[in-house]
Short mmCIF file of C-alpha atoms in Angstrom, two decimals:
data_model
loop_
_atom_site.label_atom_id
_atom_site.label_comp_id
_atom_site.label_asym_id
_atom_site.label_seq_id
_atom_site.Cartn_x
_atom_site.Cartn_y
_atom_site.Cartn_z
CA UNK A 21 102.23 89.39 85.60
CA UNK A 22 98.91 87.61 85.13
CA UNK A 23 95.97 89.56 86.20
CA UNK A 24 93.98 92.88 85.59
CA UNK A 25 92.39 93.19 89.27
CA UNK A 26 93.66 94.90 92.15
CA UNK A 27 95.93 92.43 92.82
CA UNK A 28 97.86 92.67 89.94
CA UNK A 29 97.63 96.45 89.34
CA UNK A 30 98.78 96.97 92.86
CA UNK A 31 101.61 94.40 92.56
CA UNK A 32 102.64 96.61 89.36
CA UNK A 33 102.30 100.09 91.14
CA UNK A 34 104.54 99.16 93.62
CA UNK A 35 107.03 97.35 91.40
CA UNK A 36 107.73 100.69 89.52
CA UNK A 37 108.13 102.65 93.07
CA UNK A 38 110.30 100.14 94.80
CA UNK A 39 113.72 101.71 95.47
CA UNK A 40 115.47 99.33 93.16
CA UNK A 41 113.12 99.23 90.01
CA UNK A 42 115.21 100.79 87.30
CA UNK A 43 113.22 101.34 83.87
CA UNK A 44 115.71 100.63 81.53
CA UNK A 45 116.56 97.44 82.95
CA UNK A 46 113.37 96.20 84.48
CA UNK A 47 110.51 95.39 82.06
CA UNK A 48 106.92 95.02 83.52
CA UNK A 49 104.00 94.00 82.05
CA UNK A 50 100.60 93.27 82.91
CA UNK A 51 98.68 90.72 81.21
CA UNK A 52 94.82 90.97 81.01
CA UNK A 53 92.52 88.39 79.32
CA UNK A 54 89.61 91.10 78.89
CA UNK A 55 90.14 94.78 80.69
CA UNK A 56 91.53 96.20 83.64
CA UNK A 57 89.09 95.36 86.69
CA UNK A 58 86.43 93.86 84.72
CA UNK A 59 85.90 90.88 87.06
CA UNK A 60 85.42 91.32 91.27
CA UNK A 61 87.74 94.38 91.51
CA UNK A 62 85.29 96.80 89.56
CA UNK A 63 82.15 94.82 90.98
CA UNK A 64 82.93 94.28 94.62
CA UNK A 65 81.52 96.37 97.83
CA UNK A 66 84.86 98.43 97.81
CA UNK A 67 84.98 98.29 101.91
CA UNK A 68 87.97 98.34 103.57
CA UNK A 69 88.24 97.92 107.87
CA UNK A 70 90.90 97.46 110.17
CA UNK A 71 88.52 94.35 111.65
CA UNK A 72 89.04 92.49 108.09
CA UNK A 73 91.10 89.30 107.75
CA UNK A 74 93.93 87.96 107.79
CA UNK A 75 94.84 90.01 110.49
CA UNK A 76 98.85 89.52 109.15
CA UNK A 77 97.60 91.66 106.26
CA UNK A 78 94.87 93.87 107.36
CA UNK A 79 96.90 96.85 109.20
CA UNK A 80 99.35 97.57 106.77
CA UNK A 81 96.99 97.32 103.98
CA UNK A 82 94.59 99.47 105.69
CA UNK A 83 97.14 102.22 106.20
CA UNK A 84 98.45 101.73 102.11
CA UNK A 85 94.95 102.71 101.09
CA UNK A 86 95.13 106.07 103.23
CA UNK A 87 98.78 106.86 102.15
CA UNK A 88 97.99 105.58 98.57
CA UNK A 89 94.74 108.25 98.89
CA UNK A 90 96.63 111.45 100.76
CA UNK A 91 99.18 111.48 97.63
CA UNK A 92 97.11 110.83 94.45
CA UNK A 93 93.92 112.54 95.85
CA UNK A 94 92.13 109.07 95.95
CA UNK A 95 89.17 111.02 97.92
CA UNK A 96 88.39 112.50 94.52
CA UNK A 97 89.67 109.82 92.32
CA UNK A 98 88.60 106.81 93.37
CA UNK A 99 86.13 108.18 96.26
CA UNK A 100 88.52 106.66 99.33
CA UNK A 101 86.19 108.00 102.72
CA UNK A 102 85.97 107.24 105.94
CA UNK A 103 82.16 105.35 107.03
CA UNK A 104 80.07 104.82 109.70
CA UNK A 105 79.84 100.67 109.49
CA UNK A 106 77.06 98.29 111.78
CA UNK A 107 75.36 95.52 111.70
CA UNK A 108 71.13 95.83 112.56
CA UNK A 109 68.42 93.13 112.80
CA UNK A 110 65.15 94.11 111.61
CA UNK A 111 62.14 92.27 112.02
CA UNK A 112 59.11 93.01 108.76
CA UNK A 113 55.33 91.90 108.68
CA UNK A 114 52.91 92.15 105.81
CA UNK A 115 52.59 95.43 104.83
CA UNK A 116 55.89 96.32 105.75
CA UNK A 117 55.25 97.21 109.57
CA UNK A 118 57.27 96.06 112.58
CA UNK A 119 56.68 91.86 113.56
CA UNK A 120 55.38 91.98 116.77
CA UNK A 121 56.04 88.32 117.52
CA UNK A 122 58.37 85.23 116.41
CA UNK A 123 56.44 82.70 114.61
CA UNK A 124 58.27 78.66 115.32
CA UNK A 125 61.76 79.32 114.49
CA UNK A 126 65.25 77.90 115.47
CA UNK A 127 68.71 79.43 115.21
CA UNK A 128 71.46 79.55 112.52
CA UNK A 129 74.62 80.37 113.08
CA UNK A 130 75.93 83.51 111.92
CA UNK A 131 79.12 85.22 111.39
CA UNK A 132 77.38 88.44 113.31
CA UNK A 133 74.74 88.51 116.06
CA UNK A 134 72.63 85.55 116.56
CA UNK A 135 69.84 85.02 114.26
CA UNK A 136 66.43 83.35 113.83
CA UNK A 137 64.48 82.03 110.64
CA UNK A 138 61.05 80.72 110.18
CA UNK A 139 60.07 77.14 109.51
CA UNK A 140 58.93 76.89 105.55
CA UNK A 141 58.84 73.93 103.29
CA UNK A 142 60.41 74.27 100.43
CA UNK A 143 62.60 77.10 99.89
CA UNK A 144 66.42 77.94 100.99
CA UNK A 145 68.71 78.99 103.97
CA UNK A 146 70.13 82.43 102.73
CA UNK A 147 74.37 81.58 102.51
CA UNK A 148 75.91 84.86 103.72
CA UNK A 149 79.09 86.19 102.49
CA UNK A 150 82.13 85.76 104.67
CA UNK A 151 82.68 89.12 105.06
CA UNK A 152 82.87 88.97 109.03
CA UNK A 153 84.88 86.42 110.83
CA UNK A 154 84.85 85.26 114.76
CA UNK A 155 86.67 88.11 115.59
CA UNK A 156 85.19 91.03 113.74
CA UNK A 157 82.00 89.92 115.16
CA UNK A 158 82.92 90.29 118.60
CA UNK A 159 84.21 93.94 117.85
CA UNK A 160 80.28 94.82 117.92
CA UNK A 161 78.90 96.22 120.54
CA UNK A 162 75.21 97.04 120.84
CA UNK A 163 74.35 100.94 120.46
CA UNK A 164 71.40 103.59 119.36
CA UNK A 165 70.22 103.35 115.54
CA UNK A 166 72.58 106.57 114.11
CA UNK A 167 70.35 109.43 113.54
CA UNK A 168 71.82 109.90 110.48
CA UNK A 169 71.35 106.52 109.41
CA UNK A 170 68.04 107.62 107.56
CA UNK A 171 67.52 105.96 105.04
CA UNK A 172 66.79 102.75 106.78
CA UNK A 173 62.95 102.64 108.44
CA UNK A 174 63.80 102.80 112.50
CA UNK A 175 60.70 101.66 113.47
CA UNK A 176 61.52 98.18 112.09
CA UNK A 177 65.16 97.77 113.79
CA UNK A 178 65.54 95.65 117.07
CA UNK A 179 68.97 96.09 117.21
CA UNK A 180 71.79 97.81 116.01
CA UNK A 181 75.83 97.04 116.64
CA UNK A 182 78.43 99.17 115.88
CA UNK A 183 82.29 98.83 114.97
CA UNK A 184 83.13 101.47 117.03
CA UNK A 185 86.76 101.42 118.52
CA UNK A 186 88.39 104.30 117.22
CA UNK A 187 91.97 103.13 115.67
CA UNK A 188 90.96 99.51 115.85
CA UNK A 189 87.61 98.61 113.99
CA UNK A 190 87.92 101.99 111.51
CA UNK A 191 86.11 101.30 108.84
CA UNK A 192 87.00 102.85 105.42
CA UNK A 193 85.72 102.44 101.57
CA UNK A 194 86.87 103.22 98.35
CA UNK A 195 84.92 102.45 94.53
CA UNK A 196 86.39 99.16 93.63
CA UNK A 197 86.62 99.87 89.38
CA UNK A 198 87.93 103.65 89.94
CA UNK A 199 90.82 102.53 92.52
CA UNK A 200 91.87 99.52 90.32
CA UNK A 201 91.88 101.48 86.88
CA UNK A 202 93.62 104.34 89.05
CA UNK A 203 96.35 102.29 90.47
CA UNK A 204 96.69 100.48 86.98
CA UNK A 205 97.09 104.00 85.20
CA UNK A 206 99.57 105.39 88.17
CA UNK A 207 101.42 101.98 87.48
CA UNK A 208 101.39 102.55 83.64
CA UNK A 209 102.61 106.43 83.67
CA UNK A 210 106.08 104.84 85.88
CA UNK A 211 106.74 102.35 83.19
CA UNK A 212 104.70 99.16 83.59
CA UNK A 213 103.31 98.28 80.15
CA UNK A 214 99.51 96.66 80.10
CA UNK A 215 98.24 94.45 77.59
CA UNK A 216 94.58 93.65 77.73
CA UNK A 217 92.44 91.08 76.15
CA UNK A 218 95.38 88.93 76.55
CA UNK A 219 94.72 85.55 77.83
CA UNK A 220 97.68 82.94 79.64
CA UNK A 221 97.00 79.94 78.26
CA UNK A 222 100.92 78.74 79.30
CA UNK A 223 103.98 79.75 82.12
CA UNK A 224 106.97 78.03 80.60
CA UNK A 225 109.87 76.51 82.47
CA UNK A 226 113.24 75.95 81.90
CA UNK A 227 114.69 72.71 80.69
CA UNK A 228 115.06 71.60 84.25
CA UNK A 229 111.20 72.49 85.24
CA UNK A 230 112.64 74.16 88.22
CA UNK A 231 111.98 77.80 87.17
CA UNK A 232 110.07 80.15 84.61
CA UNK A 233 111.22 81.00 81.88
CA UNK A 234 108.01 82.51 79.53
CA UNK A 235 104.44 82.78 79.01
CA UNK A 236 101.99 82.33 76.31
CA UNK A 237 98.77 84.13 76.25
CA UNK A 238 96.40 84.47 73.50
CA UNK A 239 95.41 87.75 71.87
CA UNK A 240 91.77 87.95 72.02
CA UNK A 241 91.79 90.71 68.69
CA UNK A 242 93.71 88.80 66.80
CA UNK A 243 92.70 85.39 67.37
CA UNK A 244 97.53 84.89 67.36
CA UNK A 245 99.05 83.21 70.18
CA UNK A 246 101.79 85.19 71.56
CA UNK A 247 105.09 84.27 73.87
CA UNK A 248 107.12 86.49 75.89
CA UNK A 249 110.34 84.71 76.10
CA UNK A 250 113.37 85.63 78.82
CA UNK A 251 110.64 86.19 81.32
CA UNK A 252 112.90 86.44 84.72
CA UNK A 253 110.04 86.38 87.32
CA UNK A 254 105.82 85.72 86.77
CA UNK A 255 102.92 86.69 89.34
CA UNK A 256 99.98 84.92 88.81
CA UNK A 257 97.48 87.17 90.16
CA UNK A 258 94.26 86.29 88.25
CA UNK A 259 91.93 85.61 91.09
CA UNK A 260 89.40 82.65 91.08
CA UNK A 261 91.16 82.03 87.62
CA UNK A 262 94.72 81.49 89.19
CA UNK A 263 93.31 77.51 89.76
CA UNK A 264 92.53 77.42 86.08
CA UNK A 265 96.31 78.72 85.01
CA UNK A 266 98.26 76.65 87.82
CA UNK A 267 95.75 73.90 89.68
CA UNK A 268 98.29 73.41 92.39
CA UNK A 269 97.62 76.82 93.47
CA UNK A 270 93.31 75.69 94.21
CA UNK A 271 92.00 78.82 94.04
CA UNK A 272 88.45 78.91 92.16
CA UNK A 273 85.87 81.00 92.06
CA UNK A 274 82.21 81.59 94.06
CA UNK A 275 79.68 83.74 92.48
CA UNK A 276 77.67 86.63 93.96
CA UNK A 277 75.20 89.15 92.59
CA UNK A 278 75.22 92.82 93.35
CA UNK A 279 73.20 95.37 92.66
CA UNK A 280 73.73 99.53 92.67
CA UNK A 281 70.97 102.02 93.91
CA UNK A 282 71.22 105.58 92.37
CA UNK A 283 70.63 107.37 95.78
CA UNK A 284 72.71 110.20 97.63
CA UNK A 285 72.13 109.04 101.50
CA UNK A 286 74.62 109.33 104.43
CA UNK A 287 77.73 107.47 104.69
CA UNK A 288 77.56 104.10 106.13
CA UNK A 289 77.75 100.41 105.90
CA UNK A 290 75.24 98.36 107.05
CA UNK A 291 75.17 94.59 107.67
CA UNK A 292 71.62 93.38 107.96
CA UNK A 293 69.73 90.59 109.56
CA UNK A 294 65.76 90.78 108.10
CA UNK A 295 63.41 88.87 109.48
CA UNK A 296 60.79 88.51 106.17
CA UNK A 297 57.03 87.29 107.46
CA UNK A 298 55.94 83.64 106.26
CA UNK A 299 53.73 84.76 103.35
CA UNK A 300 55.21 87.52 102.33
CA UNK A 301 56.56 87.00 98.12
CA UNK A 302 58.48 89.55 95.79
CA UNK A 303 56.38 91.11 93.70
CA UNK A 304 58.80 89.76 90.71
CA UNK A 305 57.98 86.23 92.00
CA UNK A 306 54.54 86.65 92.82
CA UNK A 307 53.88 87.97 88.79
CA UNK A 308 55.45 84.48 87.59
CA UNK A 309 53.66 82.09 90.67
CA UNK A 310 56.53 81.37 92.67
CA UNK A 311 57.23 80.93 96.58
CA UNK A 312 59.93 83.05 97.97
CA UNK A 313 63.15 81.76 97.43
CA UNK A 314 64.25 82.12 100.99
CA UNK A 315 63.02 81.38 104.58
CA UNK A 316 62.65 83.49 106.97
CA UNK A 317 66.15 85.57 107.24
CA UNK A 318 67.95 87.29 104.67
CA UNK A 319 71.40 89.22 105.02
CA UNK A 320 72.06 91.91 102.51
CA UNK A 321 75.09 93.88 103.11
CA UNK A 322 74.69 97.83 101.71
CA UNK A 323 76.98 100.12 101.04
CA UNK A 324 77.00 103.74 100.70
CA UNK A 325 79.13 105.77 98.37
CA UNK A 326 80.19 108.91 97.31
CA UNK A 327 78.51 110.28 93.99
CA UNK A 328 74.54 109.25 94.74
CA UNK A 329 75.63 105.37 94.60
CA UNK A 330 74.69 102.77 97.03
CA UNK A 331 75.88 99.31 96.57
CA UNK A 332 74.39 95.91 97.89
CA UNK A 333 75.47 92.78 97.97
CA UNK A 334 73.72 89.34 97.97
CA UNK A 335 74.62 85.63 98.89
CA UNK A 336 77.13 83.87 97.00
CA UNK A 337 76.00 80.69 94.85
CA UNK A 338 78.08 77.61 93.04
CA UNK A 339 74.97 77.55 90.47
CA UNK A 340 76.96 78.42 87.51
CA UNK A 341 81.11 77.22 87.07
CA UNK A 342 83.91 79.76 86.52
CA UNK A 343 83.38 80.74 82.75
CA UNK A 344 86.84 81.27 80.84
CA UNK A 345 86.95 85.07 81.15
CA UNK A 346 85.13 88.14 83.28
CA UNK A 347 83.43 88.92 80.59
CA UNK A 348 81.43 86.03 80.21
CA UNK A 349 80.26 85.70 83.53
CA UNK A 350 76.21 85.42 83.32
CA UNK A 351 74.14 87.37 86.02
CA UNK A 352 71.21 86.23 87.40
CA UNK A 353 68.78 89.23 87.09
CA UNK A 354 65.84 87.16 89.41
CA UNK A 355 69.05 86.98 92.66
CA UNK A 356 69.42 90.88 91.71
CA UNK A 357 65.65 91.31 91.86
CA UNK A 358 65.41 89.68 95.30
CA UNK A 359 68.02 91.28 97.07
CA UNK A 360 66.21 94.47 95.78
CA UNK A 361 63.25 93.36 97.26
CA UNK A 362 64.85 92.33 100.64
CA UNK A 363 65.85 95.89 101.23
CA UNK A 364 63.17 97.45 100.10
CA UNK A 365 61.27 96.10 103.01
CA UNK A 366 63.56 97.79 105.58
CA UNK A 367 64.53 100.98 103.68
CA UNK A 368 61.79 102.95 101.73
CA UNK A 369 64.25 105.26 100.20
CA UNK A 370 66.34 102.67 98.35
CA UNK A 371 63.05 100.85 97.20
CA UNK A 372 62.39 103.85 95.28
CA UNK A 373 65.68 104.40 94.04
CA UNK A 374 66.37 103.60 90.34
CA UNK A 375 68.60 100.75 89.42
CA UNK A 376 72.31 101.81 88.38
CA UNK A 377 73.12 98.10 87.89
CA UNK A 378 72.55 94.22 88.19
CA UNK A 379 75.86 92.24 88.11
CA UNK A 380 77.46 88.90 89.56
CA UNK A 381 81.23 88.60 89.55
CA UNK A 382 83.23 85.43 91.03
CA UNK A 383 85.50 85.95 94.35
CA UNK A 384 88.75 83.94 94.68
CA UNK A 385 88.51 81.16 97.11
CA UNK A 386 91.75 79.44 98.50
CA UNK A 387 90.49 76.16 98.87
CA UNK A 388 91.55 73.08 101.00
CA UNK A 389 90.04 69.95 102.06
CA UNK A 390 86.46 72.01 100.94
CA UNK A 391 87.00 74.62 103.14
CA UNK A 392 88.28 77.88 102.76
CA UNK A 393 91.70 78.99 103.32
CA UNK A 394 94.53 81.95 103.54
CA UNK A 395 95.36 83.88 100.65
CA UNK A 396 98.63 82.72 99.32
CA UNK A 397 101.25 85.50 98.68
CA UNK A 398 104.43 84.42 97.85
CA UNK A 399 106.67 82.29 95.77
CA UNK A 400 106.17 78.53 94.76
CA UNK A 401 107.99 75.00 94.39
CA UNK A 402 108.99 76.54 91.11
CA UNK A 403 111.77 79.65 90.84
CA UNK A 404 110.48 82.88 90.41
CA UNK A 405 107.08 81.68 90.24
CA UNK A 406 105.14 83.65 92.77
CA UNK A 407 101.55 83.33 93.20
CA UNK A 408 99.58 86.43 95.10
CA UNK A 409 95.34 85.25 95.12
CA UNK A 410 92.84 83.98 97.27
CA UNK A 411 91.48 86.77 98.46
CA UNK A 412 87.73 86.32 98.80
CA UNK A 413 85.87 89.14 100.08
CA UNK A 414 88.89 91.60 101.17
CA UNK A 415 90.86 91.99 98.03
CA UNK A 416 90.76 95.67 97.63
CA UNK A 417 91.06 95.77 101.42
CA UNK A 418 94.25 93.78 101.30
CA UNK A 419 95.27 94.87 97.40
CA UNK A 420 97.85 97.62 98.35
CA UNK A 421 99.69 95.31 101.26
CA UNK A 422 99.69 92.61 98.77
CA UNK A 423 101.35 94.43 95.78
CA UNK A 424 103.90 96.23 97.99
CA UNK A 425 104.76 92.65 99.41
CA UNK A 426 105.19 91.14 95.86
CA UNK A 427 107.77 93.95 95.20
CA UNK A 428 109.49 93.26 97.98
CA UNK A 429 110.19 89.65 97.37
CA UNK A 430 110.74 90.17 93.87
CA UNK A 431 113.44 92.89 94.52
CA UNK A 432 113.90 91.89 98.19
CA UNK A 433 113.86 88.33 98.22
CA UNK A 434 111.31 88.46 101.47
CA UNK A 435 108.73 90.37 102.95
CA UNK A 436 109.72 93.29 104.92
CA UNK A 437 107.10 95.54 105.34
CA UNK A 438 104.44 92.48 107.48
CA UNK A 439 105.47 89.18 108.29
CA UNK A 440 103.20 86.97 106.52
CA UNK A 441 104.71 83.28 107.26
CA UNK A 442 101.16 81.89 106.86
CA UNK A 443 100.65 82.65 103.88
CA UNK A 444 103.38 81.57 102.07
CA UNK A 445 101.88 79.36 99.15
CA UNK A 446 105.09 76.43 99.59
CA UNK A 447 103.39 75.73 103.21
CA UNK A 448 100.34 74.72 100.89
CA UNK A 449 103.06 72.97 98.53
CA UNK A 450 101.97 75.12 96.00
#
């Protein structure tokens, strides 16, 4: 298995609890080409909602995380809680008071409530994450700012929507790097052996080409290249690096920046729609000269977590390609600065918290005919090939439905547990 993330760790935790996995027959190991959830599964928002795509996915993997938290005490280990979760649009003048009119705008679509943006020269349209799709946005209904929702300045919000159907837009969360090194350790106490800084450079076939038959990887310590031969079965599960190890598969990777307040403040996600006035600049901009980089509407998504942690989340960019490994991905500490900025205009208490961290990661994007596409989970054109990536913004949503499905067609021979047809990565001729 090829692939430190959730993905792969989950595939391997529920490989060594399937029924039929017997540990002195079955050998698994986990290949890592730096450490275990060093790319988007220990930098990612850690959200998890039963109003997440694909919807052939969502439900079982929703209900994995809460099983997968009731009998390893994830609330304490990897901070799995249930969250308040809506989506506001705030509108900011100089000075940080309320706008009390629209200056010449025109709307943008948006994958949440209709938006507006000033008319500048020069400068960008903020690209939002696609976190919410058609559906999850009509799951919003309009409602009262929470009162507990304190930490973000009320006098500024026009409008607030909340998921609120009880049982079918939940909204859950866990911290991204604890549940993946959790899972990975839970996996590695039942047998699964994990090799890290070990890159695949090579999935060898038979003398046919019709199935696998071992893998190369390099050994990053020791500079040796390394084959494990009589390999019976391979998961490629290296996110937006699965298109580097088989192309067919065209998943790459988009980058986005993240940053992590140290603040204690009550439990909720929050999807934002700012309305910034014309001439207002970051201070981190305005020391160096520059415009603002973006017109008139920025979307920061923030996060809430247990242990005095608040993560946010910025636009993705295709500035900088897929380096070779996690660990050389380069962050862009001016993106960080300006999503700090952006919601330090609508929440006072955040804009005074210290900085825990500035970091960028890449998320896996299925790609066809340049647009984005299903995750593929499944097996490919070759034998016991099976390819399990591609899942942008919801991988530790979907992680545990994922893994449990690769266990079951690897002992099983098909899915059981969800019936997920479209994503089978042969429809894709993969």
């Amino acid at each position: 298995m090829y692939g430190g993330g959730v993905i792969g760790t989950t595939t391997a935790y529920y490989l060594t609890r399937h029924p039929s996995f017997i540990p002195s027959i079955h050998h698994i190991t986990l290949l890592e080409a730096t450490s275990i959830g060093a790319a988007a599964s220990g930098k990612a928002g850690g959200l998890l909602g039963l109003w997440a795509y694909p919807t052939c996915l969502v439900p079982l993997s929703y209900h994995l995380h809460a099983e997968l938290a009731a009998e390893h005490g994830g609330a304490q280990r990897w901070g799995y809680r249930r969250l308040g979760c809506g989506q506001l649009t705030a509108a900011v003048r100089k000075g940080g008071s309320p706008s009390r009119s629209a200056a010449k705008t025109k709307k943008r679509k948006s994958s949440g409530l209709v938006k507006q943006q000033n008319e500048l020269d020069g400068q960008e349209d903020w690209q939002k994450l696609p976190k919410q799709d058609k559906a999850a946005s009509s799951m919003l209904h309009r409602s009262a700012l929470p009162v507990d929702l304190d930490w973000i300045n009320a006098s500024l919000v026009r409008e607030y929507a909340e998921m609120g159907l009880p049982g079918f837009t939940e909204t859950a969360q866990v911290h991204p790097y604890q549940f993946t090194t959790s899972i990975a350790a839970l996996a590695r106490e039942r047998g699964a052996e994990i090799r890290v800084n070990a890159k695949v450079t090579n999935i060898g076939l038979n003398k046919s080409g019709t199935a696998v038959s071992s893998v190369e990887y390099f050994d990053r310590l020791t500079n040796e290249t390394r084959t494990l031969e009589g390999v019976t079965d391979v998961v490629v599960a290296a996110g937006p690096w699965t298109g580097r190890l088989w192309p067919k598969a065209k998943v790459e990777g988009l980058r986005a920046h993240s940053v992590v307040f140290a603040a204690d403040v009550s439990p909720y996600a929050v999807f934002t729609d700012i309305s910034l006035p014309n001439d207002w600049v970051p201070a981190h901009r305005a020391a160096r000269g520059e415009k603002r980089k973006h017109r008139g509407n920025v979307d920061p998504e923030i996060y809430a977590r247990p242990g005095g942690e608040v993560y946010a989340c910025g636009e993705p960019d295709s500035i900088i390609p897929l380096p070779e490994t996690a660990d050389q991905v380069e962050c862009d500490e001016s993106q960080c600065d300006d999503l700090i900025s952006y919601i330090s205009t609508v929440s006072p208490v955040l804009g005074s918290a210290a900085i825990a961290a500035k970091q960028a990661c890449y998320l896996p994007r299925h790609m066809r005919f340049g647009k984005e596409s299903t995750p593929l989970i499944g097996g490919t054109s070759v034998g016991r090939l099976w390819i399990a990536s591609g899942h942008t913004c919801w991988g530790i949503q979907n992680g545990p439905a994922t893994g449990k499905l690769m266990s079951e067609f690897i002992f099983d021979g098909e899915a059981k547990s969800a019936d997920i047809a479209e994503l089978d990565p042969k429809k894709f001729k993969v």
